[in-house]
Tab-separated table of C-alpha atoms in Angstrom:
chain	number	residue	atom	x	y	z
A	281	MET	CA	178.674	114.811	155.771
A	282	LYS	CA	176.715	113.533	152.817
A	283	LYS	CA	176.585	109.993	154.185
A	284	LYS	CA	175.370	111.275	157.568
A	285	SER	CA	172.691	113.317	155.855
A	286	GLN	CA	171.476	110.275	153.956
A	287	LEU	CA	171.318	108.174	157.155
A	288	ASN	CA	169.396	110.982	158.873
A	289	GLN	CA	166.920	111.113	156.028
A	290	LYS	CA	166.302	107.341	156.377
A	291	ILE	CA	165.850	107.558	160.126
A	292	GLU	CA	163.490	110.550	159.783
A	293	ALA	CA	161.410	108.633	157.253
A	294	VAL	CA	160.304	106.359	160.138
A	295	THR	CA	157.859	108.454	162.051
A	296	PRO	CA	155.474	107.565	164.892
A	297	ARG	CA	152.873	107.052	162.195
A	298	THR	CA	155.002	104.527	160.310
A	299	LEU	CA	154.619	100.791	160.471
A	300	VAL	CA	157.855	98.919	159.950
A	301	VAL	CA	157.652	95.377	158.529
A	302	GLY	CA	160.548	92.938	158.459
A	303	ILE	CA	160.289	89.943	156.159
A	304	ASP	CA	162.713	87.014	155.978
A	305	ILE	CA	162.544	85.796	152.420
A	306	ALA	CA	162.706	82.142	151.460
A	307	LYS	CA	161.844	80.073	148.410
A	308	GLU	CA	158.445	78.890	149.606
A	309	LYS	CA	157.613	80.196	153.087
A	310	GLN	CA	158.572	83.415	154.859
A	311	TRP	CA	158.025	85.192	158.156
A	312	ALA	CA	156.875	88.782	158.701
A	313	ARG	CA	157.247	90.752	161.932
A	314	PHE	CA	155.743	94.214	162.641
A	315	VAL	CA	157.223	97.000	164.796
A	316	ASP	CA	156.674	100.730	165.342
A	317	CYS	CA	159.261	103.504	165.239
A	318	ARG	CA	160.624	102.481	168.643
A	319	GLY	CA	161.054	98.811	167.647
A	320	VAL	CA	158.070	97.648	169.748
A	321	GLU	CA	156.200	94.790	168.139
A	322	CYS	CA	152.676	95.457	166.830
A	323	GLY	CA	150.669	92.339	166.378
A	324	LYS	CA	151.737	88.693	166.007
A	325	ALA	CA	154.303	87.347	163.572
A	326	MET	CA	152.881	86.079	160.283
A	327	TYR	CA	153.917	83.077	158.252
A	328	PHE	CA	152.988	83.184	154.534
A	329	SER	CA	153.765	81.566	151.178
A	330	ASN	CA	155.046	82.801	147.849
A	331	ASP	CA	151.725	82.972	146.031
A	332	ARG	CA	149.118	85.547	145.145
A	333	THR	CA	146.689	84.623	147.890
A	334	ASP	CA	149.281	84.975	150.625
A	335	PHE	CA	150.678	88.195	149.087
A	336	GLU	CA	147.193	89.662	149.428
A	337	ALA	CA	147.006	88.281	152.960
A	338	ILE	CA	150.207	90.008	154.079
A	339	LEU	CA	149.049	93.200	152.496
A	340	ALA	CA	145.719	92.922	154.351
A	341	LYS	CA	147.633	92.329	157.582
A	342	ILE	CA	149.707	95.456	157.045
A	343	ARG	CA	146.565	97.497	156.442
A	344	GLU	CA	144.806	95.939	159.470
A	345	ILE	CA	147.658	96.768	161.869
A	346	SER	CA	147.982	100.247	160.289
A	347	LYS	CA	144.293	100.952	160.862
A	348	LYS	CA	144.347	99.611	164.383
A	349	ASN	CA	147.391	101.692	165.409
A	350	SER	CA	146.665	104.755	163.288
A	351	PHE	CA	149.693	104.248	161.080
A	352	ALA	CA	149.686	106.340	157.895
A	353	ASP	CA	152.199	104.381	155.899
A	354	ALA	CA	154.379	101.239	155.988
A	355	ILE	CA	158.040	100.471	155.211
A	356	VAL	CA	158.684	96.881	154.336
A	357	GLY	CA	162.277	95.663	154.658
A	358	MET	CA	163.607	92.391	153.244
A	359	GLU	CA	166.918	90.756	152.368
A	360	PRO	CA	167.747	90.396	148.647
A	361	THR	CA	167.901	86.605	148.936
A	362	GLY	CA	168.685	85.241	145.463
A	363	HIS	CA	165.813	86.112	143.125
A	364	TYR	CA	163.046	85.069	145.575
A	365	TRP	CA	162.481	88.552	146.946
A	366	LYS	CA	161.715	90.184	143.583
A	367	ALA	CA	158.121	88.808	143.184
A	368	LEU	CA	156.984	90.055	146.608
A	369	ALA	CA	158.855	93.357	146.270
A	370	ASN	CA	157.303	93.939	142.807
A	371	TYR	CA	153.836	93.278	144.206
A	372	LEU	CA	154.183	95.486	147.266
A	373	MET	CA	155.781	98.401	145.353
A	374	LYS	CA	152.542	98.714	143.390
A	375	GLN	CA	150.478	99.284	146.544
A	376	ASP	CA	149.599	102.691	148.002
A	377	CYS	CA	151.454	103.882	151.125
A	378	VAL	CA	153.842	100.878	151.106
A	379	HIS	CA	157.576	101.530	150.664
A	380	VAL	CA	159.850	98.595	150.072
A	381	VAL	CA	163.536	98.669	151.073
A	382	LEU	CA	166.413	96.189	151.214
A	383	VAL	CA	168.569	95.196	154.200
A	384	ASN	CA	172.061	93.760	153.748
A	385	PRO	CA	172.113	90.070	154.841
A	386	TYR	CA	175.563	90.704	156.470
A	387	HIS	CA	173.940	93.331	158.683
A	388	THR	CA	171.261	90.885	159.775
A	389	LYS	CA	173.873	88.327	160.609
A	390	LYS	CA	175.805	90.771	162.730
A	391	ALA	CA	172.807	92.252	164.464
A	392	LYS	CA	170.814	89.151	165.310
A	393	GLU	CA	172.479	88.659	168.719
A	394	LEU	CA	171.675	92.208	169.959
A	395	ASP	CA	168.226	91.305	171.245
A	396	ASP	CA	168.866	87.996	173.131
A	397	ASN	CA	172.669	87.726	173.223
A	398	SER	CA	172.374	84.333	171.495
A	399	GLN	CA	173.716	83.065	168.213
A	400	THR	CA	170.495	81.232	167.621
A	401	LYS	CA	169.226	81.701	164.059
A	402	SER	CA	165.679	81.252	162.747
A	403	ASP	CA	163.616	82.849	160.052
A	404	LYS	CA	161.178	84.233	162.601
A	405	LYS	CA	164.023	85.849	164.588
A	406	ASP	CA	165.666	87.238	161.432
A	407	ALA	CA	162.429	88.955	160.432
A	408	LEU	CA	162.335	90.933	163.675
A	409	THR	CA	166.041	91.797	163.318
A	410	ILE	CA	165.357	93.076	159.764
A	411	ALA	CA	162.425	95.231	160.988
A	412	ARG	CA	164.566	96.851	163.689
A	413	LEU	CA	167.396	97.525	161.245
A	414	VAL	CA	164.933	99.295	158.999
A	415	LYS	CA	163.681	101.267	161.978
A	416	ASP	CA	167.259	102.492	162.547
A	417	GLY	CA	167.715	103.495	158.926
A	418	ARG	CA	170.019	100.582	158.100
A	419	TYR	CA	168.577	99.896	154.644
A	420	SER	CA	169.038	100.711	150.979
A	421	GLU	CA	166.455	101.623	148.342
A	422	VAL	CA	165.107	99.082	145.935
A	423	TYR	CA	165.871	99.435	142.259
A	424	LEU	CA	163.787	97.225	139.997
A	425	PRO	CA	163.999	98.741	136.458
A	426	HIS	CA	160.913	98.473	134.302
A	427	ASP	CA	162.321	100.064	131.140
A	428	ILE	CA	165.069	99.216	128.677
A	429	TYR	CA	167.513	98.792	131.580
A	430	ALA	CA	165.446	95.851	132.745
A	431	ASP	CA	166.006	94.208	129.407
A	432	LEU	CA	169.719	94.841	129.674
A	433	ARG	CA	169.814	93.351	133.106
A	434	VAL	CA	167.990	90.213	132.011
A	435	LEU	CA	170.273	89.920	128.959
A	436	THR	CA	173.332	90.367	131.148
A	437	THR	CA	172.169	87.604	133.479
A	438	ALA	CA	171.498	85.339	130.486
A	439	ARG	CA	174.938	86.109	129.023
A	440	ASN	CA	176.601	85.272	132.348
A	441	SER	CA	174.798	81.941	132.493
A	442	VAL	CA	175.701	81.018	128.892
A	443	ASN	CA	179.294	82.008	129.481
A	444	ARG	CA	179.437	79.684	132.486
A	445	GLN	CA	178.146	76.858	130.273
A	446	LYS	CA	180.720	77.701	127.662
A	447	ASN	CA	183.567	77.683	130.136
A	448	ALA	CA	182.423	74.390	131.615
A	449	LEU	CA	182.250	72.790	128.179
A	450	GLU	CA	185.651	74.033	127.166
A	451	ASN	CA	187.217	72.801	130.388
A	452	THR	CA	185.614	69.387	129.840
A	453	ILE	CA	186.920	69.199	126.276
A	454	LEU	CA	190.467	70.095	127.457
A	455	ALA	CA	190.193	67.433	130.142
A	456	VAL	CA	189.455	64.815	127.411
A	457	LEU	CA	192.422	66.112	125.368
A	458	ASP	CA	194.693	66.009	128.437
A	459	GLU	CA	193.890	62.327	128.760
A	460	TYR	CA	194.019	61.163	125.141
A	461	PHE	CA	196.176	63.796	123.364
A	462	PRO	CA	197.786	66.257	125.842
A	463	GLU	CA	200.139	67.604	123.133
A	464	PHE	CA	197.271	68.924	120.948
A	465	THR	CA	197.506	72.408	122.539
A	466	ARG	CA	201.223	72.571	121.547
A	467	VAL	CA	200.212	72.510	117.885
A	468	PHE	CA	197.009	74.618	118.294
A	469	LYS	CA	197.557	77.018	121.192
A	470	HIS	CA	193.975	78.273	121.078
A	471	PRO	CA	191.928	75.172	120.146
A	472	PHE	CA	188.524	76.868	120.459
A	473	LYS	CA	189.352	79.975	118.361
A	474	GLY	CA	190.907	78.647	115.206
A	475	LYS	CA	188.843	76.998	112.469
A	476	ALA	CA	191.567	74.459	111.727
A	477	ALA	CA	191.780	73.382	115.412
A	478	MET	CA	188.010	72.918	115.650
A	479	GLN	CA	187.979	70.910	112.410
A	480	MET	CA	190.657	68.584	113.722
A	481	LEU	CA	188.817	68.122	117.013
A	482	LYS	CA	185.746	67.081	115.068
A	483	ALA	CA	187.402	64.881	112.465
A	484	CYS	CA	190.498	63.308	114.008
A	485	PRO	CA	191.189	64.550	117.559
A	486	PHE	CA	193.451	61.740	118.786
A	487	PRO	CA	196.796	60.282	117.673
A	488	LYS	CA	195.213	57.057	116.371
A	489	TYR	CA	193.086	58.836	113.784
A	490	ILE	CA	195.794	61.389	112.873
A	491	LEU	CA	198.347	58.646	112.120
A	492	GLU	CA	195.768	56.778	110.024
A	493	LEU	CA	195.314	59.889	107.849
A	494	GLY	CA	198.968	60.828	107.483
A	495	VAL	CA	200.267	64.225	106.525
A	496	GLU	CA	198.303	64.402	103.249
A	497	GLY	CA	195.047	63.319	104.855
A	498	VAL	CA	195.471	65.779	107.754
A	499	GLN	CA	196.131	68.595	105.323
A	500	VAL	CA	193.017	67.717	103.327
A	501	GLU	CA	190.975	67.650	106.518
A	502	ILE	CA	192.252	70.979	107.665
A	503	LYS	CA	191.613	72.678	104.335
A	504	LYS	CA	187.874	71.821	104.707
A	505	ALA	CA	187.682	74.564	107.360
A	506	ALA	CA	190.740	76.804	106.827
A	507	LYS	CA	191.935	76.871	103.244
A	508	ARG	CA	194.634	79.521	103.699
A	509	SER	CA	195.638	79.790	107.342
A	510	VAL	CA	197.147	76.363	107.889
A	511	GLY	CA	199.637	74.660	105.512
A	512	ARG	CA	201.655	71.516	105.178
A	513	LYS	CA	204.130	72.407	107.925
A	514	ARG	CA	201.343	72.521	110.557
A	515	ALA	CA	199.967	69.180	109.243
A	516	GLN	CA	203.478	67.671	109.461
A	517	LEU	CA	203.928	68.976	113.032
A	518	LEU	CA	200.615	67.522	114.101
A	519	VAL	CA	201.537	64.066	112.732
A	520	GLU	CA	204.942	64.185	114.393
A	521	THR	CA	203.355	65.250	117.692
A	522	ALA	CA	200.870	62.378	117.428
A	523	GLN	CA	203.668	59.895	116.888
A	524	SER	CA	205.328	60.888	120.185
A	525	SER	CA	202.144	61.444	122.178
A	526	VAL	CA	201.897	60.079	125.722
A	527	GLY	CA	198.105	59.975	125.648
A	528	VAL	CA	196.249	56.829	126.729
A	529	ASP	CA	195.230	54.355	123.993
A	530	TYR	CA	192.148	52.753	125.562
A	531	GLY	CA	188.488	53.745	125.081
A	532	VAL	CA	189.556	55.961	122.114
A	533	ASP	CA	186.432	55.399	119.998
A	534	VAL	CA	184.046	56.192	122.889
A	535	ALA	CA	186.090	59.261	123.883
A	536	ARG	CA	185.864	60.451	120.266
A	537	CYS	CA	182.057	60.148	120.461
A	538	LYS	CA	182.032	61.995	123.752
A	539	LEU	CA	184.193	64.747	122.315
A	540	ARG	CA	181.892	65.127	119.316
A	541	LEU	CA	178.851	65.601	121.558
A	542	LEU	CA	180.748	68.176	123.648
A	543	LEU	CA	181.756	70.085	120.527
A	544	GLU	CA	178.169	70.103	119.262
A	545	SER	CA	177.053	71.529	122.599
A	546	LEU	CA	179.814	74.174	122.436
A	547	GLU	CA	178.719	75.291	118.988
A	548	LEU	CA	175.109	75.576	120.238
A	549	VAL	CA	176.258	77.649	123.246
A	550	ASN	CA	178.305	79.911	120.924
A	551	ARG	CA	175.246	80.511	118.781
A	552	HIS	CA	173.208	81.365	121.869
A	553	LEU	CA	175.928	83.741	123.016
A	554	ALA	CA	175.993	85.491	119.644
A	555	GLN	CA	172.190	85.840	119.684
A	556	ILE	CA	172.222	87.313	123.220
A	557	GLU	CA	174.970	89.802	122.278
A	558	ALA	CA	173.026	90.904	119.225
A	559	GLU	CA	169.998	91.487	121.412
A	560	MET	CA	172.190	93.483	123.813
A	561	ALA	CA	173.458	95.726	121.025
A	562	GLU	CA	169.873	96.391	119.902
A	563	ALA	CA	168.709	97.153	123.459
A	564	LEU	CA	171.700	99.426	124.062
A	565	GLN	CA	170.699	101.684	121.229
A	566	LYS	CA	167.280	102.221	122.876
A	567	THR	CA	168.800	103.775	125.978
A	568	GLY	CA	169.411	107.039	124.162
A	569	ILE	CA	172.935	107.476	125.600
A	570	ALA	CA	174.771	104.659	123.803
A	571	GLU	CA	176.310	106.861	121.084
A	572	TYR	CA	177.853	109.157	123.678
A	573	LEU	CA	179.288	106.349	125.847
A	574	LEU	CA	180.596	104.400	122.922
A	575	SER	CA	182.625	107.418	121.865
A	576	ILE	CA	184.981	106.560	124.711
A	577	LYS	CA	187.877	104.796	122.930
A	578	GLY	CA	188.207	101.296	124.366
A	579	VAL	CA	184.582	100.890	125.360
A	580	GLY	CA	182.766	98.243	123.287
A	581	VAL	CA	179.132	97.456	122.655
A	582	VAL	CA	178.874	94.308	124.661
A	583	SER	CA	180.982	95.510	127.586
A	584	LEU	CA	178.915	98.749	127.803
A	585	ALA	CA	175.654	96.777	127.594
A	586	VAL	CA	176.794	94.500	130.448
A	587	CYS	CA	177.939	97.584	132.485
A	588	LEU	CA	174.581	99.277	132.079
A	589	GLY	CA	172.758	95.995	132.806
A	590	GLU	CA	174.534	95.785	136.128
A	591	LEU	CA	174.433	99.515	136.861
A	592	GLY	CA	170.974	100.488	135.603
A	593	ASP	CA	170.214	104.026	134.460
A	594	PRO	CA	173.277	106.151	135.253
A	595	LEU	CA	171.066	109.232	135.627
A	596	ARG	CA	169.363	107.777	138.710
A	597	PHE	CA	172.512	108.576	140.646
A	598	ASP	CA	173.294	112.028	142.115
A	599	ASP	CA	177.066	111.542	141.874
A	600	PRO	CA	179.485	109.045	140.220
A	601	ARG	CA	180.871	108.199	143.683
A	602	GLN	CA	177.531	106.492	144.364
A	603	MET	CA	178.162	104.335	141.293
A	604	SER	CA	181.649	103.469	142.683
A	605	ARG	CA	180.155	102.465	145.990
A	606	MET	CA	177.599	100.319	144.211
A	607	ALA	CA	180.513	98.496	142.509
A	608	GLY	CA	182.291	98.051	145.937
A	609	TYR	CA	185.152	100.439	145.120
A	610	ASN	CA	184.854	102.512	148.332
A	611	LEU	CA	188.011	102.320	150.397
A	612	VAL	CA	188.147	100.727	153.839
A	613	GLU	CA	190.829	100.479	156.488
A	614	ASP	CA	191.270	98.540	159.805
A	615	SER	CA	193.144	100.890	162.167
A	616	SER	CA	193.180	101.028	165.960
A	617	GLY	CA	195.344	103.117	168.271
A	618	LYS	CA	198.884	103.060	167.049
A	619	ASN	CA	198.169	100.319	164.508
A	620	LYS	CA	197.545	101.842	161.115
A	621	SER	CA	196.533	99.573	158.286
A	622	GLY	CA	196.578	100.178	154.539
A	623	THR	CA	193.408	100.742	152.606
A	624	CYS	CA	191.694	98.390	150.141
A	625	ILE	CA	188.373	98.406	148.299
A	626	SER	CA	185.468	97.018	150.294
A	627	LYS	CA	184.065	94.737	147.516
A	628	ARG	CA	180.645	95.291	149.178
A	629	GLY	CA	178.831	95.748	145.911
A	630	ARG	CA	177.925	94.122	142.568
A	631	LYS	CA	180.826	91.863	141.621
A	632	GLY	CA	179.487	91.602	138.106
A	633	LEU	CA	179.873	95.360	137.725
A	634	ARG	CA	183.457	95.207	139.044
A	635	ARG	CA	184.261	92.399	136.630
A	636	VAL	CA	183.093	94.200	133.518
A	637	LEU	CA	184.698	97.480	134.654
A	638	TYR	CA	188.028	95.633	135.090
A	639	GLN	CA	187.744	94.251	131.526
A	640	MET	CA	186.920	97.692	130.165
A	641	ALA	CA	189.816	99.211	132.091
A	642	LEU	CA	192.283	96.667	130.674
A	643	THR	CA	191.175	97.555	127.121
A	644	CYS	CA	191.232	101.295	127.781
A	645	VAL	CA	194.764	101.395	129.165
A	646	ALA	CA	195.879	99.619	125.971
A	647	VAL	CA	194.048	101.745	123.347
A	648	ASN	CA	192.862	104.940	125.030
A	649	PRO	CA	195.725	107.507	125.069
A	650	GLU	CA	194.380	109.542	128.020
A	651	LEU	CA	193.609	106.600	130.278
A	652	LYS	CA	196.859	104.906	129.260
A	653	GLU	CA	198.765	108.045	130.327
A	654	LEU	CA	196.905	108.159	133.657
A	655	TYR	CA	197.531	104.443	134.218
A	656	HIS	CA	201.303	104.813	133.734
A	657	TYR	CA	201.359	107.931	135.880
A	658	LEU	CA	199.639	106.149	138.782
A	659	LYS	CA	202.144	103.320	138.660
A	660	THR	CA	205.292	105.442	138.379
A	661	ARG	CA	204.568	108.602	140.397
A	662	LYS	CA	207.144	109.411	143.114
A	663	VAL	CA	204.632	109.746	145.950
A	664	ASN	CA	202.498	106.706	146.703
A	665	PRO	CA	202.924	104.780	143.413
A	666	LEU	CA	200.134	102.201	142.880
A	667	LYS	CA	200.389	98.580	141.946
A	668	LYS	CA	198.895	97.343	138.718
A	669	MET	CA	195.585	96.205	140.183
A	670	GLN	CA	195.276	99.384	142.270
A	671	ALA	CA	195.827	101.558	139.189
A	672	LEU	CA	193.193	99.560	137.262
A	673	VAL	CA	190.701	100.280	140.061
A	674	VAL	CA	191.331	103.971	139.676
A	675	ILE	CA	190.817	103.659	135.869
A	676	SER	CA	187.599	101.743	136.517
A	677	LYS	CA	186.336	104.556	138.759
A	678	LYS	CA	187.351	107.099	136.126
A	679	LEU	CA	185.288	105.138	133.570
A	680	LEU	CA	182.268	105.356	135.850
A	681	THR	CA	182.803	109.145	136.075
A	682	LEU	CA	182.996	109.363	132.287
A	683	ILE	CA	179.845	107.266	131.853
A	684	TYR	CA	177.925	109.448	134.320
A	685	THR	CA	179.163	112.754	132.859
A	686	LEU	CA	178.606	111.889	129.209
A	687	ALA	CA	175.159	110.391	129.900
A	688	LYS	CA	174.111	113.404	131.960
A	689	LYS	CA	175.370	116.029	129.500
A	690	LYS	CA	174.675	114.005	126.395
A	691	GLN	CA	178.090	114.853	125.022
A	692	TYR	CA	180.603	112.860	123.056
A	693	TYR	CA	183.968	111.927	124.536
A	694	ASP	CA	186.440	114.786	124.320
A	695	PRO	CA	190.127	113.991	125.208
A	696	ALA	CA	190.693	117.601	126.210
A	697	LYS	CA	188.026	117.381	128.940
A	698	VAL	CA	188.964	114.040	130.482
A	699	PHE	CA	191.133	115.514	133.199
A	700	GLY	CA	190.815	118.637	135.381
A	701	GLU	CA	193.542	121.165	135.774
A	702	VAL	CA	195.060	119.495	138.856
A	703	ARG	CA	195.390	116.095	137.118
A	704	LYS	CA	196.699	117.749	133.946
A	705	ASN	CA	199.457	119.517	135.865
A	706	GLN	CA	200.369	116.211	137.581
A	707	LEU	CA	200.620	114.464	134.258
A	708	MET	CA	202.679	117.215	132.753
A	709	ALA	CA	205.028	117.271	135.703
A	710	ALA	CA	205.526	113.496	135.447
């Protein structure tokens, strides 16, 4: 009933005195189409650029059509295409009597053939499809934070970008090792985490240089970075492994130079990552709810900062189920007649939010007694036991509920209040 009520509210927002504008966003040029509450076009399509002059021109066009047809307000719909839509949305949201909304690109793709029964696609046609979807209430509200949550979102985006660079560099380094010294990871299982491993990669990464140094020389080199953690046995193992290595023996000197440059880049990326995470910790404290949410055992500073960066202010939601839907955790099925399918999550939401919630859930089921108990119950209950990934989704949704409740009530995590009476009885019976 609640979903129906929300859709009705959106439909009722488009009155006979409302101008509906559909805009197909692009990097440089975009189309705008104008319709009334019935979907009838008002005025000619407009082609405009991504600059201040044309932003003012589209606003003037909206006001001109509104004045001519006695429209009192305007709803502007657009697809969230990359980051290109944000500048125009930010500009229009500051104007009087202009309401900006978003239309799912998937909906546009499915609805574009309704008007002409043709799979033809063009920006001009898409703009009209977007306008008519908005007219029917098929849109979502825009959320562009302008407070500390905007900072968290920018920092989250920056961290994701730096992490991609880090993963790319680590994979490239491993590719070099696979060619010249594939056995290196047998001696150092985590080459990017240990000080000794990083020192060897910098000083003598390949068998040729390791054999030149010998056991004593390798031990001296290792002790420059890790004086206590690695002893003579590890140095002896490295030399023995180098003697039996199947790595190629050509272009070794150039490969060593390449590896050194990659390692320098990796160290720079790690410094950038540490700086971003420090900024995230500082921004998180300014939200006013960090101390309550961090009281959940298993929730860390960086993971919480990323979660709030993806989610925004938890208090802008009316119910934690809205947060679950935003993450794409709402269940869907594909049943028809006698054919009944199973259910799965829709994944129609922010994948970055699902990713961080999954990581938080993994930690919580390991260190949080209450969530660990729930996780094992979900997997082992007699009726409809869940698989590992399904149980983790439930834990993720539970985390969203905890975040919403603690933020709203400004209370610390209390193990006694995590579950309601029904769930407590289920756990006790199990």
